[in-house]
mmCIF file of C-alpha atoms in Angstrom:
data_model
loop_
_atom_site.group_PDB
_atom_site.id
_atom_site.type_symbol
_atom_site.label_atom_id
_atom_site.label_comp_id
_atom_site.label_asym_id
_atom_site.label_seq_id
_atom_site.Cartn_x
_atom_site.Cartn_y
_atom_site.Cartn_z
ATOM 1 C CA MET A 272 81.015 107.447 88.529
ATOM 2 C CA ARG A 273 78.487 109.123 90.797
ATOM 3 C CA LYS A 274 77.444 112.731 90.247
ATOM 4 C CA LYS A 275 79.353 115.099 92.558
ATOM 5 C CA PRO A 276 77.479 116.983 95.267
ATOM 6 C CA ARG A 277 76.499 120.540 94.424
ATOM 7 C CA ILE A 278 78.198 123.245 96.503
ATOM 8 C CA LEU A 279 75.325 125.531 97.495
ATOM 9 C CA ASN A 280 77.581 128.117 99.090
ATOM 10 C CA THR A 281 80.933 128.615 100.797
ATOM 11 C CA ARG A 282 81.917 131.227 103.348
ATOM 12 C CA THR A 283 84.949 131.967 105.502
ATOM 13 C CA VAL A 284 84.236 131.209 109.152
ATOM 14 C CA ALA A 285 87.703 131.780 110.650
ATOM 15 C CA GLN A 286 91.032 133.044 109.435
ATOM 16 C CA SER A 287 94.593 133.384 110.730
ATOM 17 C CA ARG A 288 97.949 134.350 109.253
ATOM 18 C CA LEU A 289 98.382 130.929 107.574
ATOM 19 C CA PHE A 290 94.958 129.303 107.547
ATOM 20 C CA HIS A 291 91.544 129.975 106.236
ATOM 21 C CA ILE A 292 88.579 127.881 107.393
ATOM 22 C CA GLU A 293 85.561 127.645 105.102
ATOM 23 C CA ALA A 294 82.089 126.287 105.760
ATOM 24 C CA LEU A 295 80.317 124.676 102.782
ATOM 25 C CA ASP A 296 76.691 123.742 102.288
ATOM 26 C CA LEU A 297 76.515 120.675 100.048
ATOM 27 C CA GLU A 298 73.639 118.944 98.328
ATOM 28 C CA PHE A 299 74.352 115.303 97.455
ATOM 29 C CA SER A 300 72.832 113.692 94.350
ATOM 30 C CA ASN A 301 70.328 111.845 96.580
ATOM 31 C CA GLY A 302 68.973 115.197 97.827
ATOM 32 C CA THR A 303 70.651 115.112 101.261
ATOM 33 C CA THR A 304 72.058 118.485 102.294
ATOM 34 C CA THR A 305 74.824 118.824 104.822
ATOM 35 C CA GLN A 306 77.417 121.280 106.078
ATOM 36 C CA TYR A 307 81.176 120.622 105.957
ATOM 37 C CA GLU A 308 84.174 122.606 107.076
ATOM 38 C CA ARG A 309 87.443 122.655 105.203
ATOM 39 C CA LEU A 310 90.810 124.304 105.562
ATOM 40 C CA ARG A 311 92.628 126.247 102.913
ATOM 41 C CA GLY A 312 96.338 126.897 103.250
ATOM 42 C CA ALA A 313 97.918 130.135 102.141
ATOM 43 C CA SER A 314 100.367 128.397 99.821
ATOM 44 C CA ARG A 315 100.273 126.774 96.394
ATOM 45 C CA GLY A 316 101.123 123.433 97.927
ATOM 46 C CA THR A 317 104.092 121.572 99.276
ATOM 47 C CA VAL A 318 106.942 119.748 97.611
ATOM 48 C CA LEU A 319 108.464 116.713 99.337
ATOM 49 C CA ILE A 320 111.854 115.570 98.075
ATOM 50 C CA VAL A 321 113.213 111.999 98.183
ATOM 51 C CA PRO A 322 116.997 112.574 97.940
ATOM 52 C CA MET A 323 118.974 109.485 96.851
ATOM 53 C CA LEU A 324 122.606 109.730 97.912
ATOM 54 C CA ASP A 325 123.383 106.470 96.113
ATOM 55 C CA SER A 326 121.333 103.563 94.757
ATOM 56 C CA HIS A 327 120.206 102.417 98.211
ATOM 57 C CA THR A 328 120.576 105.387 100.603
ATOM 58 C CA VAL A 329 118.017 108.155 101.084
ATOM 59 C CA LEU A 330 118.504 111.305 103.153
ATOM 60 C CA LEU A 331 116.000 112.262 105.844
ATOM 61 C CA VAL A 332 115.933 115.311 108.102
ATOM 62 C CA ARG A 333 115.091 115.499 111.785
ATOM 63 C CA GLU A 334 113.021 118.619 112.372
ATOM 64 C CA TYR A 335 110.989 119.998 115.244
ATOM 65 C CA ALA A 336 107.260 119.623 114.609
ATOM 66 C CA ALA A 337 105.082 122.112 116.446
ATOM 67 C CA GLY A 338 101.900 120.068 115.875
ATOM 68 C CA THR A 339 103.152 117.021 117.772
ATOM 69 C CA GLU A 340 105.687 118.928 119.927
ATOM 70 C CA ARG A 341 108.621 116.635 119.163
ATOM 71 C CA TYR A 342 111.389 116.046 116.651
ATOM 72 C CA GLU A 343 110.160 114.068 113.644
ATOM 73 C CA LEU A 344 112.183 112.245 111.021
ATOM 74 C CA GLY A 345 110.978 112.791 107.468
ATOM 75 C CA PHE A 346 111.899 113.767 103.955
ATOM 76 C CA PRO A 347 112.774 117.425 103.382
ATOM 77 C CA LYS A 348 109.831 119.506 102.241
ATOM 78 C CA GLY A 349 108.619 123.033 101.895
ATOM 79 C CA ARG A 350 106.222 125.384 100.242
ATOM 80 C CA ILE A 351 106.211 125.989 96.533
ATOM 81 C CA GLU A 352 106.541 129.757 96.094
ATOM 82 C CA PRO A 353 104.145 131.676 93.807
ATOM 83 C CA ASP A 354 105.274 131.265 90.165
ATOM 84 C CA GLU A 355 108.090 128.898 91.146
ATOM 85 C CA PRO A 356 108.335 125.805 88.891
ATOM 86 C CA LEU A 357 107.903 122.581 90.883
ATOM 87 C CA LEU A 358 111.335 121.066 90.218
ATOM 88 C CA GLU A 359 113.062 124.356 91.052
ATOM 89 C CA ALA A 360 111.188 124.476 94.355
ATOM 90 C CA ALA A 361 112.332 120.889 95.027
ATOM 91 C CA ASN A 362 115.977 121.719 94.342
ATOM 92 C CA ARG A 363 115.821 124.908 96.433
ATOM 93 C CA GLU A 364 114.363 123.106 99.447
ATOM 94 C CA LEU A 365 116.934 120.315 99.047
ATOM 95 C CA MET A 366 119.787 122.853 99.110
ATOM 96 C CA GLU A 367 118.278 124.703 102.085
ATOM 97 C CA GLU A 368 117.430 121.725 104.267
ATOM 98 C CA VAL A 369 119.961 119.056 103.290
ATOM 99 C CA GLY A 370 122.880 120.913 101.708
ATOM 100 C CA TYR A 371 122.711 119.150 98.339
ATOM 101 C CA GLY A 372 121.550 120.036 94.850
ATOM 102 C CA ALA A 373 120.358 117.398 92.355
ATOM 103 C CA LYS A 374 121.199 117.042 88.674
ATOM 104 C CA ARG A 375 118.199 114.786 88.135
ATOM 105 C CA LEU A 376 114.720 115.632 89.470
ATOM 106 C CA GLU A 377 111.582 113.673 88.675
ATOM 107 C CA HIS A 378 107.975 114.267 89.743
ATOM 108 C CA LEU A 379 106.585 110.906 90.885
ATOM 109 C CA THR A 380 103.048 111.679 92.075
ATOM 110 C CA SER A 381 100.817 114.028 94.031
ATOM 111 C CA LEU A 382 99.566 113.025 97.488
ATOM 112 C CA THR A 383 96.862 114.488 99.705
ATOM 113 C CA LEU A 384 96.772 114.472 103.502
ATOM 114 C CA ALA A 385 93.114 114.421 104.463
ATOM 115 C CA PRO A 386 91.147 115.226 101.311
ATOM 116 C CA GLY A 387 87.894 115.390 103.285
ATOM 117 C CA PHE A 388 88.877 118.645 104.920
ATOM 118 C CA LEU A 389 92.186 119.783 103.370
ATOM 119 C CA GLY A 390 92.579 120.835 99.748
ATOM 120 C CA HIS A 391 96.349 120.721 100.268
ATOM 121 C CA ALA A 392 98.506 118.632 97.870
ATOM 122 C CA THR A 393 102.081 117.433 98.359
ATOM 123 C CA GLU A 394 104.113 116.836 95.198
ATOM 124 C CA ILE A 395 106.588 113.966 95.525
ATOM 125 C CA VAL A 396 109.883 114.600 93.707
ATOM 126 C CA LEU A 397 112.707 112.064 93.397
ATOM 127 C CA ALA A 398 116.161 113.720 93.464
ATOM 128 C CA GLN A 399 119.177 111.854 92.090
ATOM 129 C CA ASP A 400 122.781 112.661 91.090
ATOM 130 C CA LEU A 401 123.339 114.840 94.150
ATOM 131 C CA TYR A 402 126.185 117.322 94.628
ATOM 132 C CA PRO A 403 127.031 119.368 97.739
ATOM 133 C CA GLN A 404 125.386 122.799 97.580
ATOM 134 C CA ARG A 405 124.039 124.779 100.499
ATOM 135 C CA LEU A 406 121.463 127.580 100.303
ATOM 136 C CA GLU A 407 120.465 129.720 103.266
ATOM 137 C CA GLY A 408 116.915 128.773 104.336
ATOM 138 C CA ASP A 409 114.498 130.148 106.889
ATOM 139 C CA GLU A 410 114.817 127.273 109.379
ATOM 140 C CA PRO A 411 115.211 128.443 112.991
ATOM 141 C CA GLU A 412 117.959 125.830 113.546
ATOM 142 C CA GLU A 413 120.076 123.629 111.300
ATOM 143 C CA LEU A 414 118.375 120.337 110.505
ATOM 144 C CA GLU A 415 120.070 117.069 111.326
ATOM 145 C CA VAL A 416 120.488 114.964 108.164
ATOM 146 C CA VAL A 417 120.049 111.205 108.612
ATOM 147 C CA HIS A 418 121.125 108.524 106.105
ATOM 148 C CA TRP A 419 118.656 105.670 105.742
ATOM 149 C CA ASP A 420 118.924 102.381 103.881
ATOM 150 C CA MET A 421 115.947 102.094 101.511
ATOM 151 C CA ASP A 422 115.566 98.397 102.277
ATOM 152 C CA ALA A 423 115.010 99.210 105.952
ATOM 153 C CA VAL A 424 111.679 100.910 105.341
ATOM 154 C CA GLY A 425 110.004 98.642 107.907
ATOM 155 C CA ALA A 426 112.491 99.787 110.541
ATOM 156 C CA LEU A 427 111.611 103.378 109.705
ATOM 157 C CA TRP A 428 107.906 103.259 110.482
ATOM 158 C CA ARG A 429 108.475 100.867 113.387
ATOM 159 C CA SER A 430 111.072 103.214 114.940
ATOM 160 C CA GLY A 431 108.381 105.623 116.186
ATOM 161 C CA GLU A 432 110.620 108.512 115.069
ATOM 162 C CA CYS A 433 109.004 108.803 111.647
ATOM 163 C CA THR A 434 105.227 108.921 111.765
ATOM 164 C CA GLU A 435 104.456 111.098 108.777
ATOM 165 C CA ALA A 436 102.237 109.214 106.293
ATOM 166 C CA ARG A 437 103.524 111.107 103.253
ATOM 167 C CA THR A 438 107.173 110.313 104.057
ATOM 168 C CA ILE A 439 106.382 106.605 104.490
ATOM 169 C CA ALA A 440 104.227 106.534 101.327
ATOM 170 C CA ALA A 441 106.926 108.408 99.359
ATOM 171 C CA LEU A 442 109.597 105.931 100.426
ATOM 172 C CA PHE A 443 107.519 102.918 99.370
ATOM 173 C CA ILE A 444 106.534 104.614 96.113
ATOM 174 C CA THR A 445 110.177 105.426 95.324
ATOM 175 C CA ARG A 446 111.221 101.856 96.011
ATOM 176 C CA GLU A 447 108.531 100.570 93.640
ATOM 177 C CA HIS A 448 109.400 103.172 91.035
ATOM 178 C CA LEU A 449 113.117 102.303 91.088
ATOM 179 C CA SER A 450 112.479 98.573 90.964
ATOM 180 C CA GLY A 451 110.298 99.158 87.897
ATOM 181 C CA SER A 452 107.319 97.346 89.451
ATOM 182 C CA MET B 150 118.855 113.931 120.680
ATOM 183 C CA ARG B 151 118.640 117.710 120.558
ATOM 184 C CA LYS B 152 116.869 119.655 123.299
ATOM 185 C CA LYS B 153 113.300 120.551 122.296
ATOM 186 C CA PRO B 154 112.357 124.198 121.769
ATOM 187 C CA ARG B 155 110.667 125.886 124.693
ATOM 188 C CA ILE B 156 107.060 126.950 124.122
ATOM 189 C CA LEU B 157 106.949 130.509 125.455
ATOM 190 C CA ASN B 158 103.206 130.851 125.015
ATOM 191 C CA THR B 159 100.243 129.607 122.995
ATOM 192 C CA ARG B 160 97.027 131.420 122.188
ATOM 193 C CA THR B 161 93.959 130.761 120.077
ATOM 194 C CA VAL B 162 93.914 133.006 117.007
ATOM 195 C CA ALA B 163 90.880 131.609 115.185
ATOM 196 C CA GLN B 164 88.203 129.060 115.891
ATOM 197 C CA SER B 165 85.339 127.368 114.046
ATOM 198 C CA ARG B 166 82.901 124.535 114.774
ATOM 199 C CA LEU B 167 85.566 121.877 114.070
ATOM 200 C CA PHE B 168 88.920 123.632 114.149
ATOM 201 C CA HIS B 169 90.982 125.626 116.511
ATOM 202 C CA ILE B 170 94.058 127.530 115.278
ATOM 203 C CA GLU B 171 96.775 128.307 117.782
ATOM 204 C CA ALA B 172 99.789 130.605 117.508
ATOM 205 C CA LEU B 173 102.901 129.550 119.438
ATOM 206 C CA ASP B 174 106.023 131.485 120.333
ATOM 207 C CA LEU B 175 108.963 129.085 120.405
ATOM 208 C CA GLU B 176 112.520 129.464 121.585
ATOM 209 C CA PHE B 177 114.942 126.962 120.030
ATOM 210 C CA SER B 178 117.939 125.642 121.968
ATOM 211 C CA ASN B 179 120.226 127.932 119.922
ATOM 212 C CA GLY B 180 118.309 130.979 121.213
ATOM 213 C CA THR B 181 116.328 131.675 118.020
ATOM 214 C CA THR B 182 112.729 132.646 118.713
ATOM 215 C CA THR B 183 110.008 132.203 116.135
ATOM 216 C CA GLN B 184 106.251 132.080 115.797
ATOM 217 C CA TYR B 185 104.382 129.026 114.440
ATOM 218 C CA GLU B 186 100.730 128.331 113.834
ATOM 219 C CA ARG B 187 99.159 124.945 114.380
ATOM 220 C CA LEU B 188 95.734 123.425 114.064
ATOM 221 C CA ARG B 189 93.918 121.421 116.685
ATOM 222 C CA GLY B 190 91.008 119.217 115.739
ATOM 223 C CA ALA B 191 87.988 118.792 117.950
ATOM 224 C CA SER B 192 88.349 115.021 118.105
ATOM 225 C CA ARG B 193 90.559 112.489 119.890
ATOM 226 C CA GLY B 194 91.985 111.354 116.583
ATOM 227 C CA THR B 195 91.051 109.209 113.646
ATOM 228 C CA VAL B 196 91.010 105.477 113.098
ATOM 229 C CA LEU B 197 91.743 104.112 109.622
ATOM 230 C CA ILE B 198 90.787 100.496 108.993
ATOM 231 C CA VAL B 199 92.462 98.122 106.512
ATOM 232 C CA PRO B 200 89.715 95.504 105.947
ATOM 233 C CA MET B 201 90.982 92.205 104.494
ATOM 234 C CA LEU B 202 88.209 90.287 102.765
ATOM 235 C CA ASP B 203 90.566 87.384 102.106
ATOM 236 C CA SER B 204 94.348 86.913 102.097
ATOM 237 C CA HIS B 205 94.904 89.194 99.111
ATOM 238 C CA THR B 206 91.847 91.476 98.820
ATOM 239 C CA VAL B 207 91.342 94.719 100.738
ATOM 240 C CA LEU B 208 88.177 96.824 100.771
ATOM 241 C CA LEU B 209 88.303 100.523 99.919
ATOM 242 C CA VAL B 210 85.511 103.098 99.894
ATOM 243 C CA ARG B 211 84.857 105.840 97.383
ATOM 244 C CA GLU B 212 83.748 108.943 99.256
ATOM 245 C CA TYR B 213 83.219 112.584 98.377
ATOM 246 C CA ALA B 214 86.041 114.744 99.735
ATOM 247 C CA ALA B 215 85.115 118.372 100.318
ATOM 248 C CA GLY B 216 88.765 119.500 100.530
ATOM 249 C CA THR B 217 89.615 118.403 96.983
ATOM 250 C CA GLU B 218 86.022 118.576 95.655
ATOM 251 C CA ARG B 219 86.041 115.103 94.115
ATOM 252 C CA TYR B 220 85.422 111.456 94.961
ATOM 253 C CA GLU B 221 88.487 109.841 96.536
ATOM 254 C CA LEU B 222 89.261 106.163 96.981
ATOM 255 C CA GLY B 223 90.648 105.280 100.393
ATOM 256 C CA PHE B 224 90.363 103.038 103.409
ATOM 257 C CA PRO B 225 87.337 103.579 105.655
ATOM 258 C CA LYS B 226 88.055 105.909 108.557
ATOM 259 C CA GLY B 227 86.366 108.037 111.144
ATOM 260 C CA ARG B 228 86.685 109.791 114.438
ATOM 261 C CA ILE B 229 87.298 107.972 117.662
ATOM 262 C CA GLU B 230 84.510 109.024 120.020
ATOM 263 C CA PRO B 231 85.297 110.248 123.540
ATOM 264 C CA ASP B 232 85.915 107.225 125.818
ATOM 265 C CA GLU B 233 85.558 104.784 122.924
ATOM 266 C CA PRO B 234 88.269 102.072 122.870
ATOM 267 C CA LEU B 235 90.298 102.170 119.643
ATOM 268 C CA LEU B 236 89.412 98.705 118.330
ATOM 269 C CA GLU B 237 85.699 99.299 119.036
ATOM 270 C CA ALA B 238 85.870 102.545 117.067
ATOM 271 C CA ALA B 239 87.529 100.631 114.211
ATOM 272 C CA ASN B 240 84.819 97.965 114.167
ATOM 273 C CA ARG B 241 82.013 100.552 114.373
ATOM 274 C CA GLU B 242 83.382 102.555 111.436
ATOM 275 C CA LEU B 243 83.877 99.345 109.451
ATOM 276 C CA MET B 244 80.226 98.379 110.006
ATOM 277 C CA GLU B 245 78.989 101.889 109.161
ATOM 278 C CA GLU B 246 81.058 102.495 106.053
ATOM 279 C CA VAL B 247 81.644 99.034 104.581
ATOM 280 C CA GLY B 248 78.905 96.816 105.999
ATOM 281 C CA TYR B 249 81.248 94.317 107.688
ATOM 282 C CA GLY B 250 82.347 93.555 111.213
ATOM 283 C CA ALA B 251 85.708 91.938 112.029
ATOM 284 C CA LYS B 252 86.493 89.104 114.440
ATOM 285 C CA ARG B 253 90.177 90.034 114.469
ATOM 286 C CA LEU B 254 91.383 93.628 114.893
ATOM 287 C CA GLU B 255 95.007 94.629 115.319
ATOM 288 C CA HIS B 256 96.562 98.072 115.849
ATOM 289 C CA LEU B 257 99.542 98.328 113.469
ATOM 290 C CA THR B 258 100.877 101.848 113.997
ATOM 291 C CA SER B 259 100.038 105.517 114.416
ATOM 292 C CA LEU B 260 100.574 107.956 111.528
ATOM 293 C CA THR B 261 100.598 111.742 111.407
ATOM 294 C CA LEU B 262 99.578 113.929 108.474
ATOM 295 C CA ALA B 263 101.670 117.071 108.738
ATOM 296 C CA PRO B 264 103.233 117.043 112.196
ATOM 297 C CA GLY B 265 104.624 120.555 111.677
ATOM 298 C CA PHE B 266 101.199 122.117 111.951
ATOM 299 C CA LEU B 267 98.724 119.338 112.843
ATOM 300 C CA GLY B 268 98.739 117.439 116.134
ATOM 301 C CA HIS B 269 96.295 114.984 114.598
ATOM 302 C CA ALA B 270 97.112 111.234 114.684
ATOM 303 C CA THR B 271 95.560 108.439 112.610
ATOM 304 C CA GLU B 272 95.598 104.968 114.155
ATOM 305 C CA ILE B 273 96.004 102.186 111.574
ATOM 306 C CA VAL B 274 93.977 99.062 112.403
ATOM 307 C CA LEU B 275 94.098 95.831 110.409
ATOM 308 C CA ALA B 276 90.698 94.059 110.304
ATOM 309 C CA GLN B 277 90.514 90.348 109.461
ATOM 310 C CA ASP B 278 87.941 87.539 109.659
ATOM 311 C CA LEU B 279 85.151 89.756 108.337
ATOM 312 C CA TYR B 280 81.421 88.988 108.552
ATOM 313 C CA PRO B 281 78.530 90.976 107.048
ATOM 314 C CA GLN B 282 77.147 93.468 109.566
ATOM 315 C CA ARG B 283 75.728 96.888 108.786
ATOM 316 C CA LEU B 284 75.410 99.776 111.234
ATOM 317 C CA GLU B 285 73.660 103.027 110.413
ATOM 318 C CA GLY B 286 76.260 105.794 110.073
ATOM 319 C CA ASP B 287 76.077 109.541 109.566
ATOM 320 C CA GLU B 288 77.228 109.516 105.935
ATOM 321 C CA PRO B 289 75.118 111.746 103.666
ATOM 322 C CA GLU B 290 75.100 109.020 100.990
ATOM 323 C CA GLU B 291 75.980 105.331 100.882
ATOM 324 C CA LEU B 292 79.661 104.762 100.155
ATOM 325 C CA GLU B 293 80.694 102.657 97.196
ATOM 326 C CA VAL B 294 82.850 99.717 98.340
ATOM 327 C CA VAL B 295 85.706 98.739 96.017
ATOM 328 C CA HIS B 296 87.666 95.456 96.152
ATOM 329 C CA TRP B 297 91.401 95.873 95.546
ATOM 330 C CA ASP B 298 94.121 93.276 95.048
ATOM 331 C CA MET B 299 96.896 93.958 97.578
ATOM 332 C CA ASP B 300 99.552 93.136 95.012
ATOM 333 C CA ALA B 301 98.278 95.940 92.781
ATOM 334 C CA VAL B 302 99.339 98.689 95.163
ATOM 335 C CA GLY B 303 101.291 100.400 92.378
ATOM 336 C CA ALA B 304 98.153 100.551 90.266
ATOM 337 C CA LEU B 305 96.359 102.198 93.179
ATOM 338 C CA TRP B 306 98.579 105.253 93.560
ATOM 339 C CA ARG B 307 99.107 105.481 89.796
ATOM 340 C CA SER B 308 95.313 105.442 89.187
ATOM 341 C CA GLY B 309 94.944 109.064 90.330
ATOM 342 C CA GLU B 310 91.773 108.027 92.189
ATOM 343 C CA CYS B 311 93.567 107.370 95.470
ATOM 344 C CA THR B 312 95.851 110.221 96.515
ATOM 345 C CA GLU B 313 95.631 109.986 100.285
ATOM 346 C CA ALA B 314 99.102 109.418 101.784
ATOM 347 C CA ARG B 315 97.802 107.559 104.846
ATOM 348 C CA THR B 316 95.826 105.070 102.732
ATOM 349 C CA ILE B 317 98.860 104.357 100.545
ATOM 350 C CA ALA B 318 101.182 104.104 103.568
ATOM 351 C CA ALA B 319 98.690 101.819 105.380
ATOM 352 C CA LEU B 320 98.465 99.480 102.396
ATOM 353 C CA PHE B 321 102.259 99.153 102.112
ATOM 354 C CA ILE B 322 102.594 98.715 105.884
ATOM 355 C CA THR B 323 99.929 96.004 105.907
ATOM 356 C CA ARG B 324 101.630 94.169 103.064
ATOM 357 C CA GLU B 325 104.944 94.230 104.935
ATOM 358 C CA HIS B 326 103.268 93.209 108.183
ATOM 359 C CA LEU B 327 101.509 90.231 106.593
ATOM 360 C CA SER B 328 104.624 89.084 104.762
ATOM 361 C CA GLY B 329 106.468 89.161 108.090
ATOM 362 C CA SER B 330 109.198 91.442 106.738
#
């Protein structure tokens, strides 16, 4: 494995309520120096939950996305609060967004979005043995819950309603995990 | 389908060389008003290329990622230049990062990263019928090219070396596309 570039310095170049943009001067092992920008989020990271209602049905939510200015279909997700254990955060978000709790929660993997400029990680948690349980969340409107057949994963990304890479990756990963392959 | 929230106003709250953070006041159809922040990139979007060396081998690159401060394995990708047609951008990035051109390029789908706060889209392009062709890019060091067996997609996300959701989603999508399912 190649030697990592040396970070010569980092400084904040812009900041808002949620985001923090840093500029970095890097020196690569071949001597090349260059400047990058990266974004730091305010939170510890995000948890994305794959809720299995039964052995072949997952639950998705339809939520307004301000970045793309439309409703997007995806797995429920939310920020992990400071000091909150990962699986508790997963169960809390599941109760808030979908109206279910889970008796069985399993951390499958950790995904990144754009590691070149975002340090942000999304923890993928599989939720099984669901039971109805609603918790009050901070959503501005109730989310529509959509049942989806796991075998119709092709129909999901072809539908144009679900574009989020981490939802599509999480669905494929879950399918592989459950099939034991 | 539910009525979209009304955007009452948007304003820039922070800006850097590459990024532009906007605050939005939104009014949902139930009357709730709330403030969101979102990030706009400087570019038209990103193209991610799935290069098939033969019917079961894809090419990945190992590249330093400043967001996570480590080398990450993923498909080659880069910005689409202003006025550059998508498939030309795909072939240019493929030549710059991998040292191949493609005689057959096909747009499979468009993925988002975090549509709640990023407008950014990544166009997934399948590249086949490759031939050696190198173009000088702007990478600070040469990228290591890694051959990967398409059937070992589970080994890829389990390796811990490839965490990027859009690379994992693109690999699964390509496999489904090629199998005709």
